Short mmCIF file of C-alpha atoms and ligand atoms in Angstrom, two decimals:
data_model
loop_
_atom_site.label_atom_id
_atom_site.label_comp_id
_atom_site.label_asym_id
_atom_site.label_seq_id
_atom_site.Cartn_x
_atom_site.Cartn_y
_atom_site.Cartn_z
CA MET A 1 -153.39 -171.29 11.41
CA PRO A 2 -155.48 -174.46 11.61
CA GLN A 3 -159.23 -174.14 11.77
CA LEU A 4 -159.04 -175.42 15.33
CA LEU A 5 -158.05 -172.02 16.56
CA TYR A 6 -160.86 -169.96 15.12
CA LYS A 7 -162.87 -167.86 17.52
CA THR A 8 -166.27 -168.70 16.12
CA LYS A 9 -167.36 -172.07 14.97
CA ASN A 10 -169.55 -172.60 11.96
CA SER A 11 -168.81 -176.26 11.95
CA PHE A 12 -168.34 -178.32 15.05
CA PRO A 13 -165.53 -180.85 15.14
CA ASN A 14 -166.18 -184.56 14.87
CA LEU A 15 -168.24 -185.04 17.97
CA SER A 16 -170.15 -188.10 18.94
CA SER A 17 -173.63 -188.57 17.57
CA THR A 18 -175.02 -187.95 21.05
CA PHE A 19 -174.21 -184.32 20.58
CA TRP A 20 -176.23 -184.09 17.38
CA PHE A 21 -179.07 -185.89 19.15
CA PHE A 22 -179.25 -183.24 21.85
CA PHE A 23 -178.83 -180.47 19.34
CA SER A 24 -181.64 -181.62 17.07
CA LEU A 25 -183.84 -182.24 20.08
CA LEU A 26 -183.63 -178.59 21.03
CA ILE A 27 -184.37 -177.36 17.54
CA VAL A 28 -187.24 -179.73 16.92
CA LEU A 29 -188.91 -179.36 20.27
CA LYS A 30 -188.92 -175.64 20.64
CA PRO A 31 -192.30 -175.08 18.95
CA SER A 32 -194.06 -177.66 21.14
CA CYS A 33 -192.57 -175.94 24.12
CA GLN A 34 -194.25 -172.70 23.22
CA ALA A 35 -197.54 -174.44 22.59
CA THR A 36 -197.63 -176.31 25.89
CA GLN A 37 -196.39 -173.62 28.15
CA SER A 38 -199.60 -172.40 29.68
CA LEU A 39 -199.06 -172.95 33.39
CA PRO A 40 -195.49 -172.42 34.53
CA ASN A 41 -194.27 -175.34 36.65
CA SER A 42 -191.81 -175.05 39.51
CA ARG A 43 -188.82 -175.63 37.22
CA LEU A 44 -189.91 -172.83 34.92
CA LEU A 45 -190.41 -170.59 37.93
CA ASN A 46 -186.87 -171.38 39.02
CA ALA A 47 -185.70 -170.60 35.49
CA TYR A 48 -187.57 -167.31 35.71
CA LYS A 49 -185.68 -166.44 38.91
CA ALA A 50 -182.38 -167.40 37.29
CA LEU A 51 -182.96 -165.44 34.10
CA GLN A 52 -184.19 -162.34 35.90
CA ALA A 53 -181.08 -162.40 38.09
CA TRP A 54 -179.00 -162.77 34.93
CA LYS A 55 -180.78 -159.88 33.24
CA HIS A 56 -179.84 -157.69 36.23
CA ALA A 57 -176.23 -158.79 35.87
CA ILE A 58 -176.10 -157.62 32.25
CA ILE A 59 -174.56 -154.20 31.83
CA SER A 60 -174.62 -153.89 28.04
CA ASP A 61 -176.85 -155.50 25.44
CA PRO A 62 -176.43 -153.41 22.29
CA ASN A 63 -178.73 -155.59 20.17
CA ASN A 64 -181.56 -155.64 22.74
CA ILE A 65 -181.46 -159.42 22.86
CA THR A 66 -182.74 -159.56 26.44
CA SER A 67 -185.38 -156.87 25.98
CA ASN A 68 -188.08 -159.58 25.88
CA TRP A 69 -186.75 -161.21 29.05
CA TYR A 70 -189.68 -160.27 31.28
CA GLY A 71 -192.69 -162.20 32.53
CA GLU A 72 -192.83 -165.82 33.54
CA LYS A 73 -193.00 -167.26 30.01
CA VAL A 74 -189.29 -167.88 29.90
CA CYS A 75 -189.55 -170.18 26.89
CA ASN A 76 -190.33 -167.12 24.80
CA TYR A 77 -187.15 -165.32 25.84
CA THR A 78 -184.67 -164.86 23.00
CA GLY A 79 -181.83 -167.36 23.40
CA VAL A 80 -183.75 -169.63 25.79
CA PHE A 81 -184.74 -173.08 24.55
CA CYS A 82 -187.27 -175.35 26.20
CA THR A 83 -188.16 -178.98 25.88
CA PHE A 84 -189.85 -181.67 27.95
CA ALA A 85 -187.94 -182.68 31.06
CA LEU A 86 -185.90 -185.84 30.59
CA ASP A 87 -187.21 -187.28 33.86
CA ASP A 88 -190.82 -186.19 33.36
CA PRO A 89 -192.20 -185.85 29.82
CA HIS A 90 -195.27 -184.00 31.13
CA ILE A 91 -193.42 -180.90 32.16
CA THR A 92 -191.65 -178.31 30.09
CA THR A 93 -188.30 -177.06 31.24
CA VAL A 94 -185.43 -174.88 30.03
CA ALA A 95 -182.99 -177.19 28.25
CA GLY A 96 -180.59 -174.79 26.62
CA ILE A 97 -179.24 -171.26 26.47
CA ASP A 98 -177.78 -170.00 23.21
CA LEU A 99 -176.56 -166.42 23.17
CA ASN A 100 -173.67 -166.95 20.75
CA GLY A 101 -172.36 -163.80 19.12
CA LYS A 102 -174.70 -161.34 20.84
CA ASP A 103 -172.01 -158.94 22.11
CA ILE A 104 -173.58 -158.84 25.60
CA ALA A 105 -171.51 -157.66 28.58
CA GLY A 106 -172.10 -158.65 32.17
CA SER A 107 -171.46 -161.51 34.54
CA LEU A 108 -172.95 -164.88 35.44
CA PRO A 109 -174.95 -164.80 38.72
CA GLU A 110 -175.11 -167.71 41.15
CA GLU A 111 -178.83 -168.07 40.36
CA LEU A 112 -177.93 -169.71 37.01
CA GLY A 113 -177.48 -172.86 39.09
CA LEU A 114 -181.29 -173.00 39.20
CA LEU A 115 -181.33 -174.02 35.52
CA THR A 116 -180.91 -177.63 36.56
CA ASP A 117 -182.21 -179.09 33.29
CA ILE A 118 -179.98 -177.34 30.78
CA ALA A 119 -177.96 -179.49 28.41
CA LEU A 120 -176.44 -176.66 26.37
CA PHE A 121 -174.95 -173.39 27.58
CA HIS A 122 -173.54 -171.39 24.65
CA LEU A 123 -172.15 -167.91 25.20
CA ASN A 124 -169.55 -167.78 22.40
CA SER A 125 -168.45 -164.26 21.42
CA ASN A 126 -169.87 -161.95 24.05
CA ARG A 127 -168.25 -159.74 26.65
CA PHE A 128 -169.11 -161.69 29.80
CA GLY A 129 -166.52 -161.44 32.56
CA GLY A 130 -165.87 -162.62 36.09
CA THR A 131 -165.90 -166.29 36.94
CA ILE A 132 -168.14 -169.33 36.53
CA PRO A 133 -170.55 -169.55 39.50
CA LYS A 134 -169.99 -172.40 41.96
CA SER A 135 -173.70 -173.19 41.62
CA PHE A 136 -172.99 -174.70 38.17
CA PHE A 137 -172.39 -177.74 40.36
CA ASN A 138 -176.15 -178.34 40.07
CA LEU A 139 -176.18 -178.55 36.27
CA HIS A 140 -175.99 -182.31 36.20
CA LEU A 141 -177.36 -182.55 32.64
CA LEU A 142 -174.98 -179.99 31.13
CA TYR A 143 -173.54 -181.54 28.01
CA GLU A 144 -171.96 -178.62 26.18
CA LEU A 145 -170.35 -175.63 27.86
CA ASP A 146 -169.11 -173.01 25.41
CA ILE A 147 -168.07 -169.72 26.99
CA SER A 148 -165.37 -169.04 24.41
CA ASN A 149 -164.34 -165.60 23.24
CA ASN A 150 -165.44 -163.68 26.34
CA CYS A 151 -163.57 -161.95 29.17
CA PHE A 152 -163.70 -164.58 31.91
CA THR A 153 -160.81 -164.40 34.38
CA GLY A 154 -159.35 -166.22 37.34
CA SER A 155 -158.13 -169.74 37.81
CA PHE A 156 -159.49 -172.76 35.97
CA PRO A 157 -163.21 -172.98 36.86
CA SER A 158 -162.95 -176.18 38.88
CA VAL A 159 -166.73 -176.54 39.22
CA ILE A 160 -166.57 -177.88 35.66
CA LEU A 161 -164.75 -180.96 36.96
CA SER A 162 -167.89 -182.08 38.80
CA LEU A 163 -170.32 -181.95 35.86
CA PRO A 164 -171.19 -185.58 35.20
CA SER A 165 -172.74 -185.15 31.73
CA LEU A 166 -170.22 -182.73 30.22
CA LYS A 167 -168.83 -183.74 26.81
CA TYR A 168 -167.88 -180.50 25.08
CA LEU A 169 -165.80 -177.93 26.96
CA ASP A 170 -164.82 -174.70 25.22
CA LEU A 171 -163.01 -172.05 27.29
CA ARG A 172 -160.86 -170.64 24.46
CA PHE A 173 -160.17 -166.92 24.04
CA ASN A 174 -160.65 -165.85 27.65
CA GLU A 175 -158.28 -164.65 30.37
CA PHE A 176 -158.12 -167.75 32.53
CA GLU A 177 -154.79 -168.21 34.29
CA GLY A 178 -152.91 -170.56 36.59
CA SER A 179 -152.64 -174.28 36.20
CA VAL A 180 -154.95 -176.72 34.43
CA PRO A 181 -156.05 -179.44 36.88
CA SER A 182 -154.91 -182.89 35.81
CA THR A 183 -158.34 -184.35 36.64
CA LEU A 184 -159.66 -182.55 33.54
CA PHE A 185 -158.06 -185.27 31.47
CA ASP A 186 -159.74 -188.04 33.48
CA LEU A 187 -163.21 -186.78 32.49
CA LYS A 188 -165.18 -188.36 29.67
CA LEU A 189 -164.98 -185.28 27.46
CA ASP A 190 -165.20 -185.39 23.67
CA ALA A 191 -163.63 -182.00 23.01
CA ILE A 192 -161.38 -179.77 25.12
CA PHE A 193 -160.60 -176.23 23.91
CA LEU A 194 -158.42 -174.19 26.29
CA ASN A 195 -156.44 -172.23 23.69
CA ASP A 196 -155.73 -168.50 23.88
CA ASN A 197 -155.87 -168.09 27.64
CA LYS A 198 -153.11 -167.44 30.17
CA PHE A 199 -152.84 -170.92 31.59
CA GLN A 200 -149.42 -171.56 33.01
CA SER A 201 -148.30 -175.02 34.01
CA SER A 202 -146.95 -178.14 32.45
CA ILE A 203 -149.17 -180.44 30.42
CA PRO A 204 -150.44 -182.93 33.01
CA ASN A 205 -148.84 -186.37 32.57
CA ASN A 206 -152.25 -188.03 32.53
CA ILE A 207 -153.34 -186.18 29.37
CA GLY A 208 -153.40 -189.58 27.68
CA ASN A 209 -156.31 -190.66 29.89
CA SER A 210 -158.61 -188.34 27.98
CA PRO A 211 -160.97 -190.02 25.51
CA ALA A 212 -161.37 -186.69 23.64
CA SER A 213 -161.26 -186.53 19.86
CA VAL A 214 -160.09 -182.89 19.88
CA ILE A 215 -157.66 -181.24 22.31
CA VAL A 216 -156.48 -177.67 21.72
CA LEU A 217 -154.20 -176.10 24.33
CA ALA A 218 -152.42 -173.69 21.96
CA ASN A 219 -151.36 -170.13 22.78
CA ASN A 220 -151.02 -170.52 26.52
CA LYS A 221 -147.94 -170.29 28.71
CA PHE A 222 -147.44 -173.96 29.41
CA THR A 223 -143.89 -175.22 29.78
CA GLY A 224 -142.20 -178.58 30.07
CA GLY A 225 -142.36 -181.53 27.76
CA ILE A 226 -144.97 -183.45 25.82
CA PRO A 227 -146.08 -186.39 27.98
CA CYS A 228 -145.54 -189.85 26.53
CA SER A 229 -149.01 -190.83 27.75
CA LEU A 230 -150.35 -189.28 24.52
CA ALA A 231 -149.88 -192.73 23.03
CA LYS A 232 -152.87 -193.96 25.02
CA MET A 233 -155.14 -191.83 22.83
CA GLY A 234 -154.28 -193.85 19.75
CA GLY A 235 -157.81 -195.04 19.02
CA THR A 236 -159.65 -191.81 19.83
CA LEU A 237 -157.63 -188.64 19.27
CA ASN A 238 -158.40 -186.92 16.00
CA GLU A 239 -156.89 -183.44 16.31
CA ILE A 240 -154.41 -181.91 18.73
CA SER A 241 -152.80 -178.49 18.80
CA LEU A 242 -150.07 -177.65 21.28
CA MET A 243 -148.69 -174.73 19.30
CA ASN A 244 -147.01 -171.72 20.89
CA MET A 245 -146.88 -172.99 24.46
CA SER A 246 -143.15 -172.80 25.32
CA LEU A 247 -142.86 -176.59 25.29
CA ASN A 248 -139.37 -178.03 25.41
CA GLY A 249 -137.76 -181.44 25.24
CA CYS A 250 -138.10 -183.90 22.41
CA LEU A 251 -141.10 -185.18 20.55
CA PRO A 252 -141.88 -188.48 22.28
CA ARG A 253 -141.65 -191.35 19.82
CA GLU A 254 -144.98 -192.54 21.25
CA ILE A 255 -146.77 -189.98 19.05
CA GLY A 256 -146.37 -192.62 16.36
CA GLU A 257 -149.12 -194.56 18.11
CA LEU A 258 -151.69 -191.87 17.38
CA THR A 259 -153.07 -193.82 14.47
CA ASN A 260 -156.39 -191.95 14.28
CA LEU A 261 -154.87 -188.49 14.41
CA THR A 262 -155.47 -186.21 11.42
CA ILE A 263 -154.05 -182.89 12.68
CA PHE A 264 -150.90 -182.56 14.79
CA ASP A 265 -149.54 -179.08 15.53
CA VAL A 266 -146.65 -178.34 17.90
CA SER A 267 -145.30 -175.32 16.02
CA PHE A 268 -143.77 -172.30 17.81
CA ASN A 269 -142.25 -174.15 20.77
CA ASP A 270 -138.70 -174.97 21.87
CA LEU A 271 -138.66 -178.64 20.93
CA VAL A 272 -135.31 -180.22 20.12
CA GLY A 273 -134.05 -183.49 18.72
CA PRO A 274 -135.31 -185.49 15.75
CA LEU A 275 -138.72 -186.21 14.34
CA PRO A 276 -139.22 -189.78 15.53
CA GLU A 277 -139.16 -192.42 12.80
CA MET A 278 -142.38 -193.70 14.39
CA THR A 279 -144.32 -190.69 13.08
CA GLY A 280 -144.66 -192.93 10.04
CA GLY A 281 -147.21 -194.89 12.09
CA MET A 282 -149.68 -191.98 12.15
CA LYS A 283 -151.56 -193.43 9.22
CA ASP A 284 -154.54 -191.03 9.22
CA LEU A 285 -152.38 -187.91 9.36
CA GLU A 286 -153.40 -185.03 7.06
CA GLU A 287 -151.65 -182.04 8.59
CA PHE A 288 -148.40 -182.09 10.55
CA ASN A 289 -146.81 -178.86 11.74
CA VAL A 290 -143.57 -178.64 13.72
CA ALA A 291 -142.41 -175.27 12.37
CA HIS A 292 -140.49 -172.79 14.56
CA ASN A 293 -138.76 -175.21 16.92
CA LYS A 294 -135.15 -176.38 17.19
CA LEU A 295 -135.57 -179.81 15.64
CA SER A 296 -132.66 -181.41 13.85
CA CYS A 297 -131.81 -184.63 12.00
CA LYS A 298 -133.60 -185.90 8.93
CA ILE A 299 -137.31 -185.97 8.13
CA PRO A 300 -138.22 -189.67 8.21
CA ALA A 301 -139.16 -191.09 4.81
CA SER A 302 -141.95 -193.03 6.53
CA LEU A 303 -143.61 -189.75 7.53
CA CYS A 304 -143.49 -188.41 3.98
CA SER A 305 -145.01 -191.65 2.70
CA LEU A 306 -148.23 -191.32 4.68
CA PRO A 307 -151.08 -191.56 2.16
CA ARG A 308 -153.29 -188.68 3.42
CA LEU A 309 -150.59 -186.23 4.42
CA ALA A 310 -151.38 -183.00 2.57
CA ASN A 311 -149.65 -180.40 4.69
CA LEU A 312 -146.23 -181.00 6.20
CA THR A 313 -144.61 -177.93 7.73
CA TYR A 314 -141.17 -178.01 9.35
CA SER A 315 -139.80 -174.61 8.42
CA TYR A 316 -137.63 -172.67 10.92
CA ASN A 317 -135.81 -175.62 12.50
CA TYR A 318 -132.33 -177.13 11.98
CA ILE A 319 -133.41 -180.10 9.86
CA SER A 320 -130.49 -181.46 7.86
CA GLY A 321 -132.16 -183.68 5.30
CA GLU A 322 -135.41 -184.90 3.84
CA SER A 323 -136.38 -187.94 1.81
CA PRO A 324 -137.22 -187.37 -1.87
CA LYS A 325 -140.65 -188.75 -0.94
CA CYS A 326 -141.25 -185.48 0.89
CA TYR A 327 -141.18 -183.61 -2.43
CA ASN A 328 -144.47 -185.27 -3.39
CA ILE A 329 -146.43 -183.58 -0.62
CA ALA A 330 -148.25 -180.56 -2.04
CA GLY A 331 -148.32 -178.49 1.13
CA LYS A 332 -144.71 -179.01 2.22
CA GLU A 333 -142.86 -176.10 3.80
CA ASP A 334 -139.15 -176.63 4.55
CA ARG A 335 -137.59 -173.16 4.48
CA GLN A 336 -135.10 -171.93 7.08
CA ASN A 337 -133.48 -175.25 7.91
CA CYS A 338 -130.05 -176.67 7.08
CA ILE A 339 -131.03 -178.84 4.12
CA PRO A 340 -128.39 -179.08 1.39
CA GLY A 341 -129.53 -177.96 -2.05
CA ARG A 342 -132.86 -176.48 -0.92
CA PRO A 343 -133.76 -172.80 -1.33
CA TRP A 344 -134.34 -170.41 1.57
CA GLN A 345 -132.18 -172.29 4.10
CA ARG A 346 -130.34 -170.89 7.12
CA SER A 347 -126.84 -169.62 6.61
CA ALA A 348 -123.94 -172.04 6.90
CA GLN A 349 -122.84 -170.02 9.91
CA GLU A 350 -126.14 -170.55 11.73
CA CYS A 351 -126.14 -174.25 10.99
CA LYS A 352 -122.55 -174.52 12.13
CA SER A 353 -123.13 -172.83 15.48
CA PHE A 354 -126.16 -175.05 16.07
CA VAL A 355 -124.00 -178.14 15.59
CA ALA A 356 -121.54 -176.70 18.08
CA HIS A 357 -124.12 -177.34 20.82
CA PRO A 358 -125.25 -180.90 20.15
CA LEU A 359 -128.38 -182.03 21.94
CA ASN A 360 -129.01 -185.49 23.21
CA CYS A 361 -132.66 -186.42 23.63
CA ALA A 362 -131.81 -188.58 26.62
CA ASN A 363 -131.19 -185.35 28.52
CA PHE A 364 -134.75 -184.19 27.98
CA GLY A 365 -136.79 -186.92 29.63
CA TYR A 366 -137.14 -188.73 26.34
CA SER A 367 -138.37 -192.18 27.30
CA ALA A 368 -136.36 -194.86 25.56
CA ILE A 369 -139.08 -197.47 25.44
CA SER A 370 -142.80 -197.11 25.11
CA PRO A 371 -144.67 -199.07 27.81
CA SER A 372 -146.61 -201.23 25.35
CA PRO A 373 -146.25 -200.39 21.69
CA SER A 374 -149.01 -201.59 19.42
CA PRO A 375 -147.88 -204.25 16.94
CA ALA A 376 -148.35 -201.80 14.06
CA VAL A 377 -145.76 -199.42 15.41
CA ALA A 378 -143.51 -201.89 17.17
CA SER A 379 -141.55 -202.43 13.98
CA LEU A 380 -141.00 -198.71 13.61
CA MET A 381 -139.71 -198.57 17.16
CA LEU A 382 -136.92 -200.86 16.17
CA SER A 383 -135.63 -198.38 13.63
CA PRO A 384 -132.90 -196.07 14.81
CA VAL A 385 -134.67 -193.12 16.33
CA TYR A 386 -132.10 -190.49 16.61
CA LEU A 387 -129.39 -190.65 14.09
CA ASP A 388 -126.23 -188.83 14.84
CA ASP A 389 -126.63 -185.95 12.49
CA GLN A 390 -123.29 -184.32 12.99
CA ASP A 391 -121.94 -185.72 9.74
CA ASP A 392 -124.89 -184.51 7.71
CA LEU A 393 -124.61 -181.02 9.08
CA THR A 394 -120.89 -180.98 8.51
CA ASN A 395 -121.58 -181.85 4.87
CA VAL A 396 -123.89 -178.86 4.55
CA ILE A 397 -121.32 -176.53 5.90
CA HIS A 398 -118.33 -177.70 3.94
C1 NAG B 401 -182.30 -151.06 21.51
O1 NAG B 401 -183.24 -150.33 22.27
C2 NAG B 401 -182.91 -148.97 22.44
C3 NAG B 401 -183.92 -148.34 23.43
O2 NAG B 401 -185.21 -148.81 23.18
C4 NAG B 401 -182.92 -148.29 21.08
O3 NAG B 401 -182.55 -146.93 21.21
C5 NAG B 401 -181.91 -149.00 20.17
O4 NAG B 401 -181.96 -148.47 18.88
C6 NAG B 401 -182.20 -150.48 20.10
N1 NAG B 401 -181.10 -151.13 19.38
C7 NAG B 401 -181.30 -152.07 18.46
C8 NAG B 401 -180.08 -152.63 17.80
O5 NAG B 401 -182.42 -152.43 18.15
C1 NAG B 402 -194.67 -166.51 22.74
O1 NAG B 402 -194.23 -166.62 21.42
C2 NAG B 402 -195.24 -167.05 20.54
C3 NAG B 402 -194.60 -167.30 19.19
O2 NAG B 402 -193.62 -166.34 18.91
C4 NAG B 402 -196.36 -166.00 20.50
O3 NAG B 402 -197.38 -166.45 19.65
C5 NAG B 402 -196.90 -165.83 21.90
O4 NAG B 402 -197.84 -164.77 21.91
C6 NAG B 402 -195.78 -165.49 22.84
N1 NAG B 402 -196.31 -165.45 24.19
C7 NAG B 402 -196.11 -164.43 24.97
C8 NAG B 402 -196.73 -164.50 26.32
O5 NAG B 402 -195.45 -163.45 24.65
C1 NAG B 403 -148.10 -166.94 20.98
O1 NAG B 403 -148.87 -166.63 22.13
C2 NAG B 403 -148.74 -165.29 22.55
C3 NAG B 403 -149.56 -165.13 23.82
O2 NAG B 403 -149.25 -166.15 24.73
C4 NAG B 403 -149.20 -164.35 21.47
O3 NAG B 403 -149.01 -163.02 21.87
C5 NAG B 403 -148.43 -164.61 20.19
O4 NAG B 403 -148.96 -163.85 19.14
C6 NAG B 403 -148.56 -166.09 19.81
N1 NAG B 403 -147.71 -166.37 18.66
C7 NAG B 403 -148.17 -167.01 17.57
C8 NAG B 403 -147.18 -167.27 16.52
O5 NAG B 403 -149.34 -167.33 17.45
C1 NAG B 404 -159.47 -195.42 14.37
O1 NAG B 404 -158.86 -196.16 13.33
C2 NAG B 404 -159.34 -197.50 13.23
C3 NAG B 404 -158.60 -198.18 12.11
O2 NAG B 404 -157.25 -198.08 12.29
C4 NAG B 404 -160.81 -197.50 12.92
O3 NAG B 404 -161.30 -198.81 12.91
C5 NAG B 404 -161.55 -196.71 14.01
O4 NAG B 404 -162.90 -196.58 13.65
C6 NAG B 404 -160.95 -195.32 14.16
N1 NAG B 404 -161.58 -194.67 15.29
C7 NAG B 404 -162.13 -193.47 15.18
C8 NAG B 404 -162.73 -192.95 16.43
O5 NAG B 404 -162.14 -192.83 14.14
C1 NAG B 405 -150.31 -175.80 5.70
O1 NAG B 405 -150.48 -175.42 7.07
C2 NAG B 405 -149.93 -174.16 7.39
C3 NAG B 405 -150.04 -173.97 8.88
O2 NAG B 405 -151.22 -174.53 9.40
C4 NAG B 405 -150.67 -173.10 6.58
O3 NAG B 405 -150.12 -171.83 6.86
C5 NAG B 405 -150.52 -173.41 5.09
O4 NAG B 405 -151.30 -172.50 4.36
C6 NAG B 405 -151.01 -174.81 4.79
N1 NAG B 405 -150.69 -175.14 3.41
C7 NAG B 405 -151.51 -175.82 2.62
C8 NAG B 405 -151.04 -176.07 1.22
O5 NAG B 405 -152.62 -176.21 3.02
#
């Protein structure tokens, strides 16, 4: 399983330097906060109201993290970080909450909307439940929202869509359900983690509008195909995981335009058809996983020639051939296919009955022509994309 899916994060993905700026600001400025906090200002009094309401909404705190959450000196509360207000350097205000990994149970009260200066809200790995308060609407400086690995329920917390400063959104490992609003992908987010929830919809067609470097939707109950608009993320997308989401249809050849992508994972879906020849255009690719689908045809030699590709997994498909170039990739996994002369392949019978139901990508909304291929991949687009593999498979069987 790629590192993308881990529940706790020791290392953040490749986020913009702005993130590190905010992060260091909080760490560096905390001591001055404590020194200057003699007279609580109105923002700190609001924070006091918010944090007291939150303390009352906590039903279990086994490590006594909130036991010092009393009195108006909120900057001394464990997990509460203060700094000078962005709009007024003379006043101290609460700029971040970090309760990662504290095993606290409870809910988020509406009063948290009083924390109007917070940039970071980190609750990773607790037992908070319920929903995200509508009052989060007021958190216009919120830059990172990480409520992953909790017990939040209900539909997608749409209040998130109105946070103008949000860059990092992590909702993974909760119990959110229903559809994911397409407007999510129009926001200027750097990272979107929705994996391991109960979201149920198709991947919105505008996913390609997102400027994010990391998108992880894995382990949800999405259905439908992979939108061709992915190609629009060519200059920005670094890692994407769509594994185990009941996706069907073919891999759009436009994925070849993802020239900055390093990790691509669509394993454990119901994808059919060939691996597009254009995958050879994904020049930064390091890990490519299409295992456990129903892909057929040959692995393109251009894919196996990519200089950084270290892990190529296409086991459990109906692939009928691979270029000798593929043998040079250290982390190659090709078992349970229909490849002549390779160990651990499917039985001739299985391969034969697969061929008996030939699939044509044109029947699966496979767009024939990319709207505007970049010059680098245009030449690949001219190569035959789906070879008729019937002959190859017949050779395996006989
Ligand atoms: C938390 O406080 C309670 C009551 O004061 C005490 O019994 C318990 O041992 C404390 N737990 C920890 C982990 O300090
Ligand atoms: C706040 O914390 C600082 C440093 O830990 C400590 O010196 C100070 O006494 C605390 N203030 C209060 C009111 O607890
Ligand atoms: C796929 O997701 C389901 C939940 O939607 C989970 O139970 C199952 O273990 C996942 N399978 C893999 C291979 O991760
Ligand atoms: C994407 O790749 C191009 C070179 O092909 C490079 O100039 C650019 O910096 C990369 N962008 C990111 C965000 O890594
Ligand atoms: C390749 O990736 C798969 C799935 O992510 C993983 O199970 C395997 O260990 C990796 N192999 C290598 C050599 O990194």
